[in-house]
Amino acid sequence: MAFALRTKKMSGTPTRTAELFKTESLQMMAGLEWDLYKNLYGQHLAQDIVSEEVANFLQAENPDRPLVLSFHGASGTGKTLVSSMIGRHLYGTAMGSPYIHQFVPTLHFPMPEHAKQYQVALKRWLKGNLTACARSIFIFDEMEKMPPGVIDIVAPFLGPSHSVFGTNYRKAIYIFISTIGEEVINRLALETRQAGREREEIRLVELEDAISQAVYNNKRSGFFHSRIIQEKLLTSFVPFLPLGRRHVERCAYRELCQRGECQRKDVVEAVGGAVVYVPEQGQHFSSTGCKSVPAKINLFL
């Protein structure tokens, strides 16, 4: 069985973690908000929802329940980037902190026939790490590849109870990442454009019910008929919209600056022109978001 992980040994101390959240929460929230609005392109919904929900959560010394966010959208639109931002601003590192735990189904839960064993191991993992650090972050990537049923073992940890299995868990953050729901998100983005509306006019209320239905009824979804959806245990769905050429070019410019090549505007334009855009009539949105940008830059530098 692939999932045979042990609780991480903490390099820091829980005392320092508690002090960090008490004395630096305002600074962390300001830093995250600045990062979201500076380095995440074309995602006003994600910027607003994530900054608001994280701020509300961190301001509560004893929150009523954990923060549970579910990111949805096409590949390359910024879902993994935002999860990394949250980890970096809370713990100073994206994925290197002992308090941040990432699960990838193809690595940790590859065989659907072992779903029950995975549940037992995952429950043990959550209990152990929450005991070691109540402010742990758990990231479940590629939920579209999660065997159905596995994720339901997390449900008792997400509600409003004070403790589960003897462990206080209400200070934890859970992030689910999935491409399921991208069809309804992309359709609304296209209809909005065709209607002459600005993409920034799109509101969460226009998408959350459709995303909920999509992840609950799709057999490829890790949330297929899941208790987490049934019992409304998510704090919020976070839709990521498809990206246009101007967003792709901003991604290219940022990547070039990271390489010390900010002046290469010719490469920015070349990358923007080399990406495939959909639908065929209109070609409004990048088919790969910003995912292919680094490779395209390598071609033109």
mmCIF file of C-alpha atoms in Angstrom:
data_model
loop_
_atom_site.group_PDB
_atom_site.id
_atom_site.type_symbol
_atom_site.label_atom_id
_atom_site.label_comp_id
_atom_site.label_asym_id
_atom_site.label_seq_id
_atom_site.Cartn_x
_atom_site.Cartn_y
_atom_site.Cartn_z
ATOM 1 C CA MET A 1 0.000 0.000 0.000
ATOM 2 C CA ALA A 2 1.445 3.360 -1.026
ATOM 3 C CA PHE A 3 0.172 5.447 1.886
ATOM 4 C CA ALA A 4 2.424 4.496 4.782
ATOM 5 C CA LEU A 5 3.465 7.897 6.080
ATOM 6 C CA ARG A 6 4.422 8.734 9.647
ATOM 7 C CA THR A 7 3.730 11.876 11.630
ATOM 8 C CA LYS A 8 6.411 14.458 10.908
ATOM 9 C CA LYS A 9 8.771 15.421 13.706
ATOM 10 C CA MET A 10 8.428 19.111 14.379
ATOM 11 C CA SER A 11 11.572 21.194 13.965
ATOM 12 C CA GLY A 12 9.934 24.170 15.695
ATOM 13 C CA THR A 13 7.817 24.248 18.832
ATOM 14 C CA PRO A 14 4.062 24.621 19.353
ATOM 15 C CA THR A 15 4.794 27.541 21.725
ATOM 16 C CA ARG A 16 6.495 29.485 18.950
ATOM 17 C CA THR A 17 3.614 28.689 16.592
ATOM 18 C CA ALA A 18 1.010 30.047 19.034
ATOM 19 C CA GLU A 19 3.076 33.170 19.586
ATOM 20 C CA LEU A 20 3.497 33.651 15.844
ATOM 21 C CA PHE A 21 -0.245 33.648 15.236
ATOM 22 C CA LYS A 22 -0.919 36.005 18.152
ATOM 23 C CA THR A 23 1.734 38.635 17.413
ATOM 24 C CA GLU A 24 2.136 38.512 13.641
ATOM 25 C CA SER A 25 -1.314 37.633 12.292
ATOM 26 C CA LEU A 26 -1.978 41.140 10.979
ATOM 27 C CA GLN A 27 1.377 41.197 9.219
ATOM 28 C CA MET A 28 0.749 37.759 7.714
ATOM 29 C CA MET A 29 -2.695 38.747 6.465
ATOM 30 C CA ALA A 30 -1.376 41.954 4.893
ATOM 31 C CA GLY A 31 1.465 40.047 3.246
ATOM 32 C CA LEU A 32 -0.853 37.396 1.834
ATOM 33 C CA GLU A 33 -3.304 39.972 0.507
ATOM 34 C CA TRP A 34 -0.479 41.917 -1.158
ATOM 35 C CA ASP A 35 0.922 38.727 -2.707
ATOM 36 C CA LEU A 36 -2.484 37.670 -4.024
ATOM 37 C CA TYR A 37 -3.185 41.000 -5.691
ATOM 38 C CA LYS A 38 0.341 41.405 -7.068
ATOM 39 C CA ASN A 39 1.163 37.906 -8.310
ATOM 40 C CA LEU A 40 -2.159 36.204 -9.068
ATOM 41 C CA TYR A 41 -3.594 37.293 -12.411
ATOM 42 C CA GLY A 42 -7.195 37.319 -13.603
ATOM 43 C CA GLN A 43 -8.587 35.798 -10.413
ATOM 44 C CA HIS A 44 -10.604 38.425 -8.577
ATOM 45 C CA LEU A 45 -12.804 35.773 -6.946
ATOM 46 C CA ALA A 46 -9.855 33.836 -5.534
ATOM 47 C CA GLN A 47 -8.160 37.043 -4.401
ATOM 48 C CA ASP A 48 -11.230 38.285 -2.546
ATOM 49 C CA ILE A 49 -12.384 34.963 -1.078
ATOM 50 C CA VAL A 50 -8.988 33.721 0.078
ATOM 51 C CA SER A 51 -7.841 37.010 1.585
ATOM 52 C CA GLU A 52 -11.157 37.488 3.429
ATOM 53 C CA GLU A 53 -11.522 33.909 4.687
ATOM 54 C CA VAL A 54 -7.914 33.607 5.845
ATOM 55 C CA ALA A 55 -8.120 36.995 7.586
ATOM 56 C CA ASN A 56 -11.343 36.074 9.377
ATOM 57 C CA PHE A 57 -9.885 32.738 10.422
ATOM 58 C CA LEU A 58 -6.600 34.062 11.776
ATOM 59 C CA GLN A 59 -8.292 36.864 13.704
ATOM 60 C CA ALA A 60 -10.135 34.284 15.793
ATOM 61 C CA GLU A 61 -7.866 33.008 18.570
ATOM 62 C CA ASN A 62 -10.224 30.050 19.048
ATOM 63 C CA PRO A 63 -12.134 29.585 15.766
ATOM 64 C CA ASP A 64 -15.456 27.746 15.787
ATOM 65 C CA ARG A 65 -14.288 25.356 13.085
ATOM 66 C CA PRO A 66 -11.294 24.852 10.795
ATOM 67 C CA LEU A 67 -10.843 26.811 7.589
ATOM 68 C CA VAL A 68 -11.794 24.563 4.657
ATOM 69 C CA LEU A 69 -11.293 25.897 1.124
ATOM 70 C CA SER A 70 -11.928 24.027 -2.118
ATOM 71 C CA PHE A 71 -10.119 25.389 -5.200
ATOM 72 C CA HIS A 72 -11.658 24.638 -8.602
ATOM 73 C CA GLY A 73 -10.643 25.533 -12.132
ATOM 74 C CA ALA A 74 -8.625 24.551 -15.167
ATOM 75 C CA SER A 75 -4.964 23.630 -15.036
ATOM 76 C CA GLY A 76 -2.549 26.568 -14.908
ATOM 77 C CA THR A 77 -4.969 29.107 -13.432
ATOM 78 C CA GLY A 78 -3.238 29.565 -10.063
ATOM 79 C CA LYS A 79 -4.697 27.006 -7.640
ATOM 80 C CA THR A 80 -1.358 25.541 -6.560
ATOM 81 C CA LEU A 81 0.198 29.009 -6.541
ATOM 82 C CA VAL A 82 -2.370 30.268 -4.022
ATOM 83 C CA SER A 83 -1.964 27.242 -1.750
ATOM 84 C CA SER A 84 1.788 27.921 -1.772
ATOM 85 C CA MET A 85 1.183 31.578 -0.920
ATOM 86 C CA ILE A 86 -0.900 30.611 2.109
ATOM 87 C CA GLY A 87 1.813 28.268 3.357
ATOM 88 C CA ARG A 88 4.573 30.799 2.721
ATOM 89 C CA HIS A 89 2.880 33.646 4.577
ATOM 90 C CA LEU A 90 1.842 31.500 7.523
ATOM 91 C CA TYR A 91 5.053 29.540 7.930
ATOM 92 C CA GLY A 92 7.690 31.303 5.847
ATOM 93 C CA THR A 93 7.945 28.497 3.316
ATOM 94 C CA ALA A 94 5.700 26.981 0.680
ATOM 95 C CA MET A 95 5.994 23.221 1.215
ATOM 96 C CA GLY A 96 9.130 22.843 3.343
ATOM 97 C CA SER A 97 7.502 23.474 6.711
ATOM 98 C CA PRO A 98 6.810 20.501 9.003
ATOM 99 C CA TYR A 99 3.384 22.046 9.616
ATOM 100 C CA ILE A 100 2.307 21.824 5.952
ATOM 101 C CA HIS A 101 1.203 18.440 4.638
ATOM 102 C CA GLN A 102 0.428 17.747 0.983
ATOM 103 C CA PHE A 103 -1.344 14.680 -0.368
ATOM 104 C CA VAL A 104 -1.276 13.617 -4.029
ATOM 105 C CA PRO A 105 -3.678 10.754 -4.873
ATOM 106 C CA THR A 106 -1.469 9.146 -7.522
ATOM 107 C CA LEU A 107 1.320 8.966 -4.931
ATOM 108 C CA HIS A 108 -0.488 8.404 -1.637
ATOM 109 C CA PHE A 109 -3.791 6.785 -2.697
ATOM 110 C CA PRO A 110 -3.101 5.104 -6.067
ATOM 111 C CA MET A 111 -5.325 2.000 -5.758
ATOM 112 C CA PRO A 112 -9.098 2.439 -5.280
ATOM 113 C CA GLU A 113 -9.451 -1.100 -3.923
ATOM 114 C CA HIS A 114 -7.403 -0.032 -0.889
ATOM 115 C CA ALA A 115 -9.703 2.855 0.036
ATOM 116 C CA LYS A 116 -10.438 1.479 3.526
ATOM 117 C CA GLN A 117 -6.732 1.118 4.334
ATOM 118 C CA TYR A 118 -6.104 4.639 3.073
ATOM 119 C CA GLN A 119 -8.830 5.954 5.362
ATOM 120 C CA VAL A 120 -7.246 4.317 8.404
ATOM 121 C CA ALA A 121 -3.802 5.684 7.531
ATOM 122 C CA LEU A 122 -5.122 9.172 6.745
ATOM 123 C CA LYS A 123 -7.068 9.357 10.010
ATOM 124 C CA ARG A 124 -3.929 8.384 11.933
ATOM 125 C CA TRP A 125 -1.876 10.965 10.006
ATOM 126 C CA LEU A 126 -4.338 13.779 10.733
ATOM 127 C CA LYS A 127 -4.593 12.940 14.435
ATOM 128 C CA GLY A 128 -0.839 12.724 14.857
ATOM 129 C CA ASN A 129 -0.041 15.978 13.127
ATOM 130 C CA LEU A 130 -2.898 17.918 14.723
ATOM 131 C CA THR A 131 -1.684 16.754 18.121
ATOM 132 C CA ALA A 132 1.808 17.996 17.261
ATOM 133 C CA CYS A 133 0.568 21.316 15.816
ATOM 134 C CA ALA A 134 -3.044 22.497 15.948
ATOM 135 C CA ARG A 135 -2.300 25.096 13.240
ATOM 136 C CA SER A 136 -1.347 22.502 10.629
ATOM 137 C CA ILE A 137 -2.183 23.001 6.943
ATOM 138 C CA PHE A 138 -3.396 19.993 4.925
ATOM 139 C CA ILE A 139 -3.433 20.255 1.132
ATOM 140 C CA PHE A 140 -5.230 17.605 -0.933
ATOM 141 C CA ASP A 141 -4.128 18.045 -4.541
ATOM 142 C CA GLU A 142 -5.671 16.553 -7.701
ATOM 143 C CA MET A 143 -8.965 15.675 -6.017
ATOM 144 C CA GLU A 144 -10.247 14.515 -9.400
ATOM 145 C CA LYS A 145 -7.898 11.520 -8.977
ATOM 146 C CA MET A 146 -8.832 10.740 -5.359
ATOM 147 C CA PRO A 147 -10.523 7.325 -4.987
ATOM 148 C CA PRO A 148 -14.169 7.909 -3.976
ATOM 149 C CA GLY A 149 -14.795 7.479 -0.260
ATOM 150 C CA VAL A 150 -11.254 8.094 0.970
ATOM 151 C CA ILE A 151 -11.755 11.774 1.732
ATOM 152 C CA ASP A 152 -14.849 11.140 3.900
ATOM 153 C CA ILE A 153 -12.567 10.112 6.776
ATOM 154 C CA VAL A 154 -11.651 13.823 6.973
ATOM 155 C CA ALA A 155 -15.280 14.898 7.517
ATOM 156 C CA PRO A 156 -15.304 14.564 11.346
ATOM 157 C CA PHE A 157 -12.305 16.922 11.500
ATOM 158 C CA LEU A 158 -14.116 19.673 9.572
ATOM 159 C CA GLY A 159 -17.210 20.334 11.696
ATOM 160 C CA PRO A 160 -17.810 22.637 14.680
ATOM 161 C CA SER A 161 -17.137 20.140 17.485
ATOM 162 C CA HIS A 162 -14.430 21.101 19.983
ATOM 163 C CA SER A 163 -12.454 17.898 19.490
ATOM 164 C CA VAL A 164 -12.449 14.704 17.462
ATOM 165 C CA PHE A 165 -10.902 11.471 18.677
ATOM 166 C CA GLY A 166 -9.558 13.466 21.652
ATOM 167 C CA THR A 167 -7.757 16.021 19.476
ATOM 168 C CA ASN A 168 -8.593 19.742 19.169
ATOM 169 C CA TYR A 169 -8.615 20.413 15.450
ATOM 170 C CA ARG A 170 -10.450 23.706 14.930
ATOM 171 C CA LYS A 171 -7.309 25.768 14.206
ATOM 172 C CA ALA A 172 -6.253 23.738 11.155
ATOM 173 C CA ILE A 173 -6.529 24.754 7.500
ATOM 174 C CA TYR A 174 -7.635 22.305 4.792
ATOM 175 C CA ILE A 175 -7.251 23.054 1.081
ATOM 176 C CA PHE A 176 -8.719 20.832 -1.633
ATOM 177 C CA ILE A 177 -7.548 21.374 -5.223
ATOM 178 C CA SER A 178 -9.422 20.052 -8.258
ATOM 179 C CA THR A 179 -10.111 20.608 -11.941
ATOM 180 C CA ILE A 180 -13.654 19.276 -11.457
ATOM 181 C CA GLY A 181 -16.033 22.172 -12.050
ATOM 182 C CA GLU A 182 -13.866 23.833 -14.688
ATOM 183 C CA GLU A 183 -16.565 23.313 -17.323
ATOM 184 C CA VAL A 184 -19.178 25.364 -15.455
ATOM 185 C CA ILE A 185 -16.581 28.010 -14.550
ATOM 186 C CA ASN A 186 -15.291 28.324 -18.109
ATOM 187 C CA ARG A 187 -18.833 28.393 -19.528
ATOM 188 C CA LEU A 188 -19.846 31.295 -17.293
ATOM 189 C CA ALA A 189 -16.635 33.159 -18.131
ATOM 190 C CA LEU A 190 -17.353 32.757 -21.853
ATOM 191 C CA GLU A 191 -21.023 33.752 -21.503
ATOM 192 C CA THR A 192 -19.984 36.779 -19.480
ATOM 193 C CA ARG A 193 -17.582 37.879 -22.201
ATOM 194 C CA GLN A 194 -20.099 37.269 -24.972
ATOM 195 C CA ALA A 195 -22.677 39.334 -23.070
ATOM 196 C CA GLY A 196 -20.280 42.276 -22.960
ATOM 197 C CA ARG A 197 -19.747 42.052 -19.202
ATOM 198 C CA GLU A 198 -16.356 42.368 -17.537
ATOM 199 C CA ARG A 199 -15.018 39.176 -15.977
ATOM 200 C CA GLU A 200 -14.618 41.085 -12.700
ATOM 201 C CA GLU A 201 -18.424 41.305 -12.542
ATOM 202 C CA ILE A 202 -18.666 37.529 -11.985
ATOM 203 C CA ARG A 203 -19.685 36.724 -8.409
ATOM 204 C CA LEU A 204 -19.311 33.550 -6.355
ATOM 205 C CA VAL A 205 -23.088 33.194 -6.013
ATOM 206 C CA GLU A 206 -23.256 32.571 -9.767
ATOM 207 C CA LEU A 207 -20.979 29.539 -9.485
ATOM 208 C CA GLU A 208 -21.017 27.888 -6.065
ATOM 209 C CA ASP A 209 -24.162 25.776 -6.511
ATOM 210 C CA ALA A 210 -23.044 24.576 -9.940
ATOM 211 C CA ILE A 211 -19.573 23.673 -8.641
ATOM 212 C CA SER A 212 -21.097 21.868 -5.664
ATOM 213 C CA GLN A 213 -23.300 19.787 -7.941
ATOM 214 C CA ALA A 214 -20.421 19.088 -10.319
ATOM 215 C CA VAL A 215 -18.070 17.731 -7.652
ATOM 216 C CA TYR A 216 -20.805 15.790 -5.843
ATOM 217 C CA ASN A 217 -22.229 14.041 -8.922
ATOM 218 C CA ASN A 218 -19.061 13.457 -10.945
ATOM 219 C CA LYS A 219 -17.770 9.893 -10.509
ATOM 220 C CA ARG A 220 -14.229 11.118 -11.226
ATOM 221 C CA SER A 221 -14.421 13.484 -8.280
ATOM 222 C CA GLY A 222 -12.939 12.650 -4.882
ATOM 223 C CA PHE A 223 -16.040 14.380 -3.515
ATOM 224 C CA PHE A 224 -18.406 11.987 -5.362
ATOM 225 C CA HIS A 225 -21.393 11.570 -2.995
ATOM 226 C CA SER A 226 -19.147 12.800 -0.180
ATOM 227 C CA ARG A 227 -20.308 13.661 3.338
ATOM 228 C CA ILE A 228 -18.185 16.801 3.107
ATOM 229 C CA ILE A 229 -20.476 18.183 0.391
ATOM 230 C CA GLN A 230 -23.684 16.733 1.841
ATOM 231 C CA GLU A 231 -23.074 18.264 5.257
ATOM 232 C CA LYS A 232 -21.783 21.572 3.832
ATOM 233 C CA LEU A 233 -18.475 21.336 5.676
ATOM 234 C CA LEU A 234 -16.565 23.558 3.249
ATOM 235 C CA THR A 235 -15.986 27.143 4.312
ATOM 236 C CA SER A 236 -16.043 28.219 0.672
ATOM 237 C CA PHE A 237 -15.624 27.085 -2.899
ATOM 238 C CA VAL A 238 -12.969 29.141 -4.672
ATOM 239 C CA PRO A 239 -13.442 29.316 -8.462
ATOM 240 C CA PHE A 240 -10.433 30.037 -10.702
ATOM 241 C CA LEU A 241 -11.423 31.603 -14.028
ATOM 242 C CA PRO A 242 -9.796 30.781 -17.394
ATOM 243 C CA LEU A 243 -6.976 33.148 -18.371
ATOM 244 C CA GLY A 244 -6.797 35.401 -21.431
ATOM 245 C CA ARG A 245 -3.749 36.514 -23.384
ATOM 246 C CA ARG A 246 -3.104 39.559 -21.197
ATOM 247 C CA HIS A 247 -2.919 37.286 -18.151
ATOM 248 C CA VAL A 248 -0.566 34.882 -19.924
ATOM 249 C CA GLU A 249 1.696 37.778 -20.845
ATOM 250 C CA ARG A 250 1.756 38.980 -17.249
ATOM 251 C CA CYS A 251 2.800 35.476 -16.204
ATOM 252 C CA ALA A 252 5.540 35.578 -18.836
ATOM 253 C CA TYR A 253 6.756 38.969 -17.648
ATOM 254 C CA ARG A 254 6.919 37.787 -14.028
ATOM 255 C CA GLU A 255 8.850 34.679 -15.055
ATOM 256 C CA LEU A 256 11.297 36.728 -17.105
ATOM 257 C CA CYS A 257 11.892 39.121 -14.207
ATOM 258 C CA GLN A 258 12.643 36.181 -11.950
ATOM 259 C CA ARG A 259 15.322 35.247 -14.476
ATOM 260 C CA GLY A 260 16.686 38.801 -14.589
ATOM 261 C CA GLU A 261 15.255 39.468 -18.055
ATOM 262 C CA CYS A 262 12.543 42.057 -17.354
ATOM 263 C CA GLN A 263 13.520 44.067 -20.431
ATOM 264 C CA ARG A 264 12.600 41.299 -22.887
ATOM 265 C CA LYS A 265 9.175 42.593 -23.916
ATOM 266 C CA ASP A 266 9.656 40.809 -27.241
ATOM 267 C CA VAL A 267 9.661 37.473 -25.434
ATOM 268 C CA VAL A 268 6.516 38.428 -23.504
ATOM 269 C CA GLU A 269 4.662 39.092 -26.768
ATOM 270 C CA ALA A 270 6.069 35.962 -28.396
ATOM 271 C CA VAL A 271 4.907 33.765 -25.525
ATOM 272 C CA GLY A 272 1.455 35.352 -25.588
ATOM 273 C CA GLY A 273 1.194 34.610 -29.304
ATOM 274 C CA ALA A 274 2.458 31.018 -29.002
ATOM 275 C CA VAL A 275 -0.134 29.794 -26.518
ATOM 276 C CA VAL A 276 -3.219 27.952 -27.820
ATOM 277 C CA TYR A 277 -6.483 29.781 -27.089
ATOM 278 C CA VAL A 278 -10.033 28.422 -26.947
ATOM 279 C CA PRO A 279 -12.786 28.192 -28.065
ATOM 280 C CA GLU A 280 -11.939 27.976 -31.763
ATOM 281 C CA GLN A 281 -14.326 30.815 -32.519
ATOM 282 C CA GLY A 282 -13.065 33.736 -30.498
ATOM 283 C CA GLN A 283 -9.953 32.196 -28.940
ATOM 284 C CA HIS A 284 -10.535 34.030 -25.684
ATOM 285 C CA PHE A 285 -8.858 31.770 -23.121
ATOM 286 C CA SER A 286 -5.539 29.963 -22.827
ATOM 287 C CA SER A 287 -6.040 26.187 -23.021
ATOM 288 C CA THR A 288 -3.266 25.642 -20.463
ATOM 289 C CA GLY A 289 -3.515 28.797 -18.374
ATOM 290 C CA CYS A 290 0.006 29.864 -17.454
ATOM 291 C CA LYS A 291 1.320 26.327 -17.052
ATOM 292 C CA SER A 292 3.226 26.275 -20.345
ATOM 293 C CA VAL A 293 4.771 29.749 -19.903
ATOM 294 C CA PRO A 294 8.212 28.682 -18.551
ATOM 295 C CA ALA A 295 8.673 26.200 -21.396
ATOM 296 C CA LYS A 296 7.616 28.785 -23.970
ATOM 297 C CA ILE A 297 10.074 31.293 -22.555
ATOM 298 C CA ASN A 298 12.874 28.757 -22.944
ATOM 299 C CA LEU A 299 12.042 28.584 -26.653
ATOM 300 C CA PHE A 300 12.268 32.337 -27.205
ATOM 301 C CA LEU A 301 15.164 33.372 -24.969
#
